[in-house]
Amino acid sequence: MSVNHVLVVGAGAMGSQIGMVCALAGLTATITDIAEPSLARTHADLRSRLARDVDKGRRTASDVETAFGRLSFTTDLTAAAATADYVIEAAVEKLDIKRTLFAELDNAAPPHAILATNSSSIVSSRIADATGRPDRVCNLHFFNPALVMKCVEIVRGPDTSDVTVATSVALADRLGKVPVVLQREIPGFVANRILGAVRDEAIFLLENGVASVTDIDTACRTALGYPMGPFELMDLTGIDIGYLTKQDRFAQSGDPRDRPSRSVTALVERGELGRKTGKGWYTYDHAGTRTPRPATELITEVSEQ
Ligand SMILES: NC(=O)c1ccc[n+]([C@@H]2O[C@H](COP(=O)([O-])OP(=O)(O)OC[C@H]3O[C@@H](n4cnc5c(N)ncnc54)[C@H](O)[C@@H]3O)[C@@H](O)[C@H]2O)c1
């Protein structure tokens, strides 16, 4: 099935860049959001980001102008969906909102259109039954920042058809991305599950007094070639993000291994969420330079329990 017009729903961190990736690849793309200010902010953010790319010689000014000519912004979901061949939903991570959106999209989009969600943890089978086309529903999972990161995970739900998977793979190829197909659903998918396993092991080693935060991060960078250690990465992305993901997974699975660790819970309860609060696994000064924290500040809760 050929894809010419992509509709992206949600103009946040992910949706805005996914829309631009589509336009840069030569597709007609529309970004829609319920909030008009989000659309205006997204347009301005993309303009300044792409201008930086031109300044640095990563793209030509004419490629960027042509791409903006293919990209439109609207709050009118129904009108935008009417001509879409492929919809990528990147709205807030709330199941009820996604289900409502998919029901609306099912009514508004042409019968051949594929409806995909960019959700990081909600598998598409939890949404597909809100539509009359579960065979044309899947996860199409981009990584942040979507303009830069190559991998796109395509997750097949129990009803997803071969044509939907093949069309999604072809779309990812056309966007210059590297498609990775998951043959069955699992929350977190491949890359984030592996990242989570590394993070859990790092926390286990710390909580059991095997090595310090700094030494574990150093081992990952210098022995495994990771660009950043697991504690550095948690501080960068926000310790609360991983905490909330694990809480959600634990609520679904009831598996104690999915429960957030005690030291992470203690940091989140104290509001020490990483770089954004100036304190997490490390302490950060106003220039962003980090200093290690004493182990007693990080694992007190564990030894007291
Ligand atoms: N942020 C990441 O690193 C990341 C990475 C991969 C996947 N994801 C997934 O992408 C999705 C979006 O994440 P984000 O970080 O861009 O979120 P975000 O909070 O930055 O943006 C969400 C946008 O959705 C809009 N929105 C809310 N309800 C809507 C509705 N009913 N219709 C249309 N728009 C609506 C909001 O106004 C907002 O602009 C989530 O499902 C998330 O799991 C996020």
Short mmCIF file of C-alpha atoms and ligand atoms in Angstrom, two decimals:
data_model
loop_
_atom_site.label_atom_id
_atom_site.label_comp_id
_atom_site.label_asym_id
_atom_site.label_seq_id
_atom_site.Cartn_x
_atom_site.Cartn_y
_atom_site.Cartn_z
CA MET A 1 0.00 0.00 0.00
CA SER A 2 1.44 3.40 -0.91
CA VAL A 3 1.59 6.17 1.66
CA ASN A 4 1.48 9.80 0.50
CA HIS A 5 -0.15 11.71 3.35
CA VAL A 6 0.77 11.12 6.98
CA LEU A 7 -1.27 12.58 9.81
CA VAL A 8 0.53 13.00 13.16
CA VAL A 9 -1.73 13.47 16.19
CA GLY A 10 -0.14 15.38 19.09
CA ALA A 11 2.34 18.23 18.65
CA GLY A 12 4.53 17.47 21.67
CA ALA A 13 8.17 16.40 21.91
CA MET A 14 7.62 13.38 19.67
CA GLY A 15 4.80 14.35 17.28
CA SER A 16 6.39 17.58 16.10
CA GLN A 17 9.65 15.89 15.08
CA ILE A 18 7.89 12.86 13.57
CA GLY A 19 5.86 15.23 11.37
CA MET A 20 9.04 16.97 10.25
CA VAL A 21 10.79 13.65 9.54
CA CYS A 22 7.88 12.77 7.20
CA ALA A 23 7.99 16.15 5.42
CA LEU A 24 11.78 15.98 4.99
CA ALA A 25 11.36 12.53 3.43
CA GLY A 26 9.03 13.96 0.76
CA LEU A 27 5.66 13.01 2.22
CA THR A 28 2.77 15.39 2.76
CA ALA A 29 2.37 15.64 6.54
CA THR A 30 -0.14 17.24 8.87
CA ILE A 31 0.40 17.74 12.59
CA THR A 32 -2.73 18.13 14.69
CA ASP A 33 -3.23 18.88 18.38
CA ILE A 34 -6.15 19.83 20.61
CA ALA A 35 -4.21 22.84 21.85
CA GLU A 36 -3.61 25.68 19.35
CA PRO A 37 -0.65 27.03 21.46
CA SER A 38 1.08 23.63 21.18
CA LEU A 39 0.89 23.89 17.39
CA ALA A 40 2.30 27.43 17.37
CA ARG A 41 5.12 26.43 19.76
CA THR A 42 5.90 23.34 17.70
CA HIS A 43 6.09 25.33 14.47
CA ALA A 44 8.47 27.85 16.07
CA ASP A 45 10.61 25.08 17.67
CA LEU A 46 10.93 23.25 14.35
CA ARG A 47 11.86 26.49 12.57
CA SER A 48 14.70 27.22 14.99
CA ARG A 49 15.90 23.59 15.14
CA LEU A 50 16.02 23.25 11.36
CA ALA A 51 17.67 26.68 11.02
CA ARG A 52 20.45 25.40 13.32
CA ASP A 53 20.81 22.31 11.09
CA VAL A 54 21.21 24.59 8.05
CA ASP A 55 23.77 26.78 9.89
CA LYS A 56 25.78 23.67 10.77
CA GLY A 57 25.65 22.41 7.18
CA ARG A 58 23.59 19.31 8.04
CA ARG A 59 20.77 20.27 5.65
CA THR A 60 20.32 22.76 2.84
CA ALA A 61 18.03 25.79 3.24
CA SER A 62 16.09 24.77 0.14
CA ASP A 63 15.43 21.20 1.47
CA VAL A 64 14.15 22.70 4.70
CA GLU A 65 11.89 25.24 2.93
CA THR A 66 10.50 22.51 0.66
CA ALA A 67 9.80 20.33 3.71
CA PHE A 68 7.97 23.17 5.49
CA GLY A 69 5.92 23.56 2.29
CA ARG A 70 4.73 19.94 2.72
CA LEU A 71 3.95 20.29 6.44
CA SER A 72 0.72 21.76 7.79
CA PHE A 73 -0.63 22.37 11.30
CA THR A 74 -4.28 22.24 12.35
CA THR A 75 -6.57 21.61 15.30
CA ASP A 76 -9.17 20.07 12.93
CA LEU A 77 -8.54 16.34 13.41
CA THR A 78 -11.54 15.22 11.34
CA ALA A 79 -10.61 17.24 8.25
CA ALA A 80 -6.94 16.27 8.48
CA ALA A 81 -7.77 12.56 8.85
CA ALA A 82 -10.01 12.55 5.76
CA THR A 83 -7.05 12.43 3.36
CA ALA A 84 -4.56 10.46 5.51
CA ASP A 85 -3.07 7.15 4.34
CA TYR A 86 -1.18 6.61 7.59
CA VAL A 87 -1.88 8.11 11.04
CA ILE A 88 0.78 8.26 13.76
CA GLU A 89 -0.79 9.06 17.12
CA ALA A 90 1.66 10.75 19.50
CA ALA A 91 -0.73 12.33 22.03
CA VAL A 92 -0.34 12.10 25.80
CA GLU A 93 0.37 8.67 27.30
CA LYS A 94 -3.17 8.06 28.63
CA LEU A 95 -5.11 5.00 27.52
CA ASP A 96 -8.58 6.59 27.64
CA ILE A 97 -7.44 9.56 25.51
CA LYS A 98 -5.83 7.23 22.97
CA ARG A 99 -8.94 5.02 22.77
CA THR A 100 -11.17 8.07 22.18
CA LEU A 101 -8.77 9.38 19.55
CA PHE A 102 -8.63 6.04 17.72
CA ALA A 103 -12.45 5.83 17.63
CA GLU A 104 -12.55 9.36 16.14
CA LEU A 105 -9.80 8.53 13.66
CA ASP A 106 -11.59 5.34 12.63
CA ASN A 107 -14.66 7.42 11.70
CA ALA A 108 -12.73 10.18 9.95
CA ALA A 109 -9.90 8.40 8.11
CA PRO A 110 -10.38 6.57 4.77
CA PRO A 111 -10.97 2.79 5.12
CA HIS A 112 -7.48 1.92 3.81
CA ALA A 113 -5.65 4.13 6.32
CA ILE A 114 -3.40 2.55 8.94
CA LEU A 115 -3.75 3.88 12.49
CA ALA A 116 -0.51 3.53 14.48
CA THR A 117 0.41 4.66 17.98
CA ASN A 118 3.83 5.94 18.98
CA SER A 119 3.14 4.92 22.59
CA SER A 120 6.21 3.73 24.53
CA SER A 121 4.34 1.22 26.66
CA ILE A 122 0.68 0.94 25.65
CA VAL A 123 0.47 -1.96 23.22
CA SER A 124 -1.86 -1.37 20.27
CA SER A 125 -4.22 -4.25 21.14
CA ARG A 126 -5.38 -2.14 24.11
CA ILE A 127 -6.55 0.46 21.58
CA ALA A 128 -7.36 -1.52 18.41
CA ASP A 129 -10.80 -2.64 19.61
CA ALA A 130 -11.88 1.02 19.82
CA THR A 131 -11.81 0.91 16.00
CA GLY A 132 -13.52 -1.18 13.34
CA ARG A 133 -10.15 -1.93 11.70
CA PRO A 134 -7.95 -3.79 14.24
CA ASP A 135 -6.02 -5.34 11.31
CA ARG A 136 -4.79 -1.83 10.41
CA VAL A 137 -3.63 -0.86 13.91
CA CYS A 138 -0.08 -1.29 15.31
CA ASN A 139 2.62 0.46 17.33
CA LEU A 140 5.10 2.54 15.34
CA HIS A 141 7.57 3.54 18.03
CA PHE A 142 10.09 6.32 17.34
CA PHE A 143 12.90 7.28 19.72
CA ASN A 144 13.62 10.73 21.11
CA PRO A 145 14.76 12.94 19.37
CA ALA A 146 12.89 11.53 16.37
CA LEU A 147 14.75 13.75 13.89
CA VAL A 148 18.01 12.08 14.94
CA MET A 149 17.39 8.56 16.25
CA LYS A 150 17.41 5.86 13.58
CA CYS A 151 15.47 3.00 15.12
CA VAL A 152 11.71 2.62 14.69
CA GLU A 153 10.06 -0.35 16.40
CA ILE A 154 7.00 -1.79 14.63
CA VAL A 155 4.96 -3.90 17.04
CA ARG A 156 2.49 -6.40 15.65
CA GLY A 157 -0.69 -6.81 17.71
CA PRO A 158 -2.69 -10.07 17.61
CA ASP A 159 -4.93 -8.68 14.84
CA THR A 160 -2.35 -6.64 12.90
CA SER A 161 -2.23 -7.77 9.27
CA ASP A 162 0.87 -8.59 7.23
CA VAL A 163 0.03 -5.66 4.91
CA THR A 164 0.02 -3.27 7.89
CA VAL A 165 3.43 -4.53 9.03
CA ALA A 166 4.86 -4.40 5.48
CA THR A 167 3.49 -0.88 4.90
CA SER A 168 4.93 0.28 8.25
CA VAL A 169 8.33 -1.21 7.43
CA ALA A 170 8.27 0.50 4.00
CA LEU A 171 7.29 3.80 5.63
CA ALA A 172 10.14 3.59 8.17
CA ASP A 173 12.56 2.84 5.29
CA ARG A 174 11.23 5.80 3.32
CA LEU A 175 11.77 8.04 6.37
CA GLY A 176 15.43 7.00 6.45
CA LYS A 177 14.90 5.03 9.66
CA VAL A 178 15.85 1.47 10.57
CA PRO A 179 12.74 -0.65 11.19
CA VAL A 180 12.77 -3.32 13.90
CA VAL A 181 9.69 -5.61 13.86
CA LEU A 182 8.36 -7.20 17.05
CA GLN A 183 6.33 -10.27 16.10
CA ARG A 184 4.26 -10.08 19.27
CA GLU A 185 3.37 -7.46 21.83
CA ILE A 186 5.29 -6.87 25.03
CA PRO A 187 5.17 -3.61 27.05
CA GLY A 188 8.32 -1.51 26.66
CA PHE A 189 9.23 -3.27 23.38
CA VAL A 190 12.88 -4.23 22.70
CA ALA A 191 15.18 -1.23 23.19
CA ASN A 192 13.53 0.19 26.31
CA ARG A 193 13.30 -3.26 27.93
CA ILE A 194 17.04 -3.80 27.42
CA LEU A 195 17.74 -0.29 28.72
CA GLY A 196 15.52 -1.09 31.73
CA ALA A 197 17.35 -4.36 32.43
CA VAL A 198 20.71 -2.56 32.43
CA ARG A 199 19.29 0.14 34.73
CA ASP A 200 17.86 -2.47 37.13
CA GLU A 201 21.19 -4.31 37.30
CA ALA A 202 23.05 -1.03 37.94
CA ILE A 203 20.68 -0.24 40.83
CA PHE A 204 21.05 -3.80 42.20
CA LEU A 205 24.86 -3.44 42.22
CA LEU A 206 24.63 -0.06 43.95
CA GLU A 207 22.07 -1.13 46.57
CA ASN A 208 24.14 -4.19 47.42
CA GLY A 209 27.27 -2.13 47.99
CA VAL A 210 29.18 -3.68 45.09
CA ALA A 211 30.27 -0.41 43.45
CA SER A 212 29.51 3.31 43.50
CA VAL A 213 27.30 5.20 41.06
CA THR A 214 30.38 6.74 39.44
CA ASP A 215 32.20 3.41 39.10
CA ILE A 216 29.18 1.64 37.61
CA ASP A 217 28.72 4.47 35.07
CA THR A 218 32.45 4.38 34.29
CA ALA A 219 32.37 0.61 33.68
CA CYS A 220 29.46 0.95 31.27
CA ARG A 221 31.18 3.71 29.31
CA THR A 222 34.70 2.30 29.25
CA ALA A 223 34.05 -1.47 29.13
CA LEU A 224 30.79 -1.64 27.18
CA GLY A 225 31.18 1.44 25.00
CA TYR A 226 27.92 3.03 26.21
CA PRO A 227 27.88 6.78 25.45
CA MET A 228 26.53 7.35 28.97
CA GLY A 229 26.26 5.24 32.13
CA PRO A 230 22.81 4.14 33.41
CA PHE A 231 22.83 6.60 36.36
CA GLU A 232 23.92 9.49 34.13
CA LEU A 233 21.14 8.58 31.71
CA MET A 234 18.48 8.38 34.45
CA ASP A 235 19.55 11.83 35.68
CA LEU A 236 19.30 13.17 32.11
CA THR A 237 15.87 11.76 31.27
CA GLY A 238 14.39 12.24 34.77
CA ILE A 239 14.32 9.58 37.49
CA ASP A 240 10.52 10.02 37.72
CA ILE A 241 10.04 8.82 34.12
CA GLY A 242 11.48 5.35 34.77
CA TYR A 243 9.71 5.25 38.14
CA LEU A 244 6.29 5.91 36.57
CA THR A 245 6.92 3.39 33.77
CA LYS A 246 7.80 0.69 36.32
CA GLN A 247 4.81 1.53 38.50
CA ASP A 248 2.53 1.20 35.47
CA ARG A 249 4.15 -2.09 34.46
CA PHE A 250 3.87 -3.43 38.04
CA ALA A 251 0.17 -2.45 38.11
CA GLN A 252 -0.33 -4.50 34.93
CA SER A 253 1.87 -7.51 35.73
CA GLY A 254 1.90 -7.75 39.55
CA ASP A 255 5.46 -9.09 39.12
CA PRO A 256 7.65 -7.83 42.03
CA ARG A 257 10.56 -7.44 39.57
CA ASP A 258 8.54 -4.69 37.88
CA ARG A 259 8.24 -2.68 41.12
CA PRO A 260 10.39 0.51 41.29
CA SER A 261 13.47 -0.08 43.50
CA ARG A 262 13.58 1.37 47.02
CA SER A 263 16.39 3.83 46.30
CA VAL A 264 14.60 5.14 43.18
CA THR A 265 11.36 5.48 45.14
CA ALA A 266 13.19 7.42 47.89
CA LEU A 267 14.75 9.82 45.34
CA VAL A 268 11.38 10.43 43.66
CA GLU A 269 9.66 10.99 47.03
CA ARG A 270 12.32 13.60 47.92
CA GLY A 271 11.87 15.31 44.53
CA GLU A 272 15.47 14.49 43.56
CA LEU A 273 14.68 13.70 39.94
CA GLY A 274 18.05 14.27 38.23
CA ARG A 275 19.41 17.21 36.24
CA LYS A 276 16.06 19.00 36.08
CA THR A 277 15.98 19.39 39.89
CA GLY A 278 19.75 19.80 40.36
CA LYS A 279 19.98 16.54 42.30
CA GLY A 280 19.51 12.87 41.49
CA TRP A 281 22.15 10.14 41.45
CA TYR A 282 24.62 13.05 41.18
CA THR A 283 24.42 16.71 42.26
CA TYR A 284 24.53 19.37 39.52
CA ASP A 285 25.60 23.01 39.81
CA HIS A 286 24.01 25.84 37.77
CA ALA A 287 26.43 25.13 34.89
CA GLY A 288 25.34 21.47 34.83
CA THR A 289 28.65 20.13 36.17
CA ARG A 290 28.08 17.01 38.22
CA THR A 291 29.50 15.89 41.56
CA PRO A 292 29.13 12.39 43.02
CA ARG A 293 26.91 12.03 46.09
CA PRO A 294 27.86 9.96 49.13
CA ALA A 295 26.36 6.46 48.99
CA THR A 296 24.65 7.07 52.35
CA GLU A 297 22.48 9.77 50.69
CA LEU A 298 21.42 7.38 47.95
CA ILE A 299 20.88 4.07 49.71
CA THR A 300 20.00 5.05 53.31
CA GLU A 301 16.43 3.88 52.81
CA VAL A 302 17.62 0.41 51.86
CA SER A 303 19.90 -0.15 54.84
CA GLU A 304 17.17 1.09 57.24
CA GLN A 305 14.59 -1.38 55.94
N1 LIG B 1 9.02 11.64 25.10
C1 LIG B 1 9.66 10.53 24.71
O1 LIG B 1 10.87 10.36 24.94
C2 LIG B 1 8.91 9.46 23.96
C3 LIG B 1 9.65 8.51 23.21
C4 LIG B 1 8.95 7.54 22.46
C5 LIG B 1 7.55 7.52 22.50
N2 LIG B 1 6.86 8.44 23.25
C6 LIG B 1 5.39 8.38 23.21
O2 LIG B 1 4.92 9.44 22.37
C7 LIG B 1 3.67 9.93 22.86
C8 LIG B 1 3.77 11.43 23.05
O3 LIG B 1 4.81 11.70 23.97
P1 LIG B 1 5.44 13.18 24.08
O4 LIG B 1 6.62 13.06 24.96
O5 LIG B 1 5.57 13.78 22.72
O6 LIG B 1 4.25 13.93 24.87
P2 LIG B 1 4.05 15.49 25.10
O7 LIG B 1 3.40 15.63 26.41
O8 LIG B 1 5.29 16.26 24.79
O9 LIG B 1 2.98 15.89 23.95
C9 LIG B 1 1.69 15.38 23.91
C10 LIG B 1 0.84 16.30 23.04
O10 LIG B 1 -0.43 15.68 22.85
C11 LIG B 1 -1.40 16.71 22.86
N3 LIG B 1 -2.70 16.11 23.13
C12 LIG B 1 -3.23 15.72 24.30
N4 LIG B 1 -4.46 15.21 24.10
C13 LIG B 1 -4.70 15.27 22.77
C14 LIG B 1 -5.81 14.90 21.95
N5 LIG B 1 -6.92 14.38 22.47
N6 LIG B 1 -5.72 15.13 20.62
C15 LIG B 1 -4.60 15.66 20.09
N7 LIG B 1 -3.52 16.04 20.82
C16 LIG B 1 -3.59 15.84 22.15
C17 LIG B 1 -0.93 17.69 23.92
O11 LIG B 1 -1.53 18.98 23.74
C18 LIG B 1 0.58 17.69 23.65
O12 LIG B 1 0.94 18.70 22.72
C19 LIG B 1 3.36 9.13 24.13
O13 LIG B 1 2.47 8.08 23.80
C20 LIG B 1 4.72 8.59 24.55
O14 LIG B 1 4.63 7.34 25.21
C21 LIG B 1 7.51 9.41 23.97
#
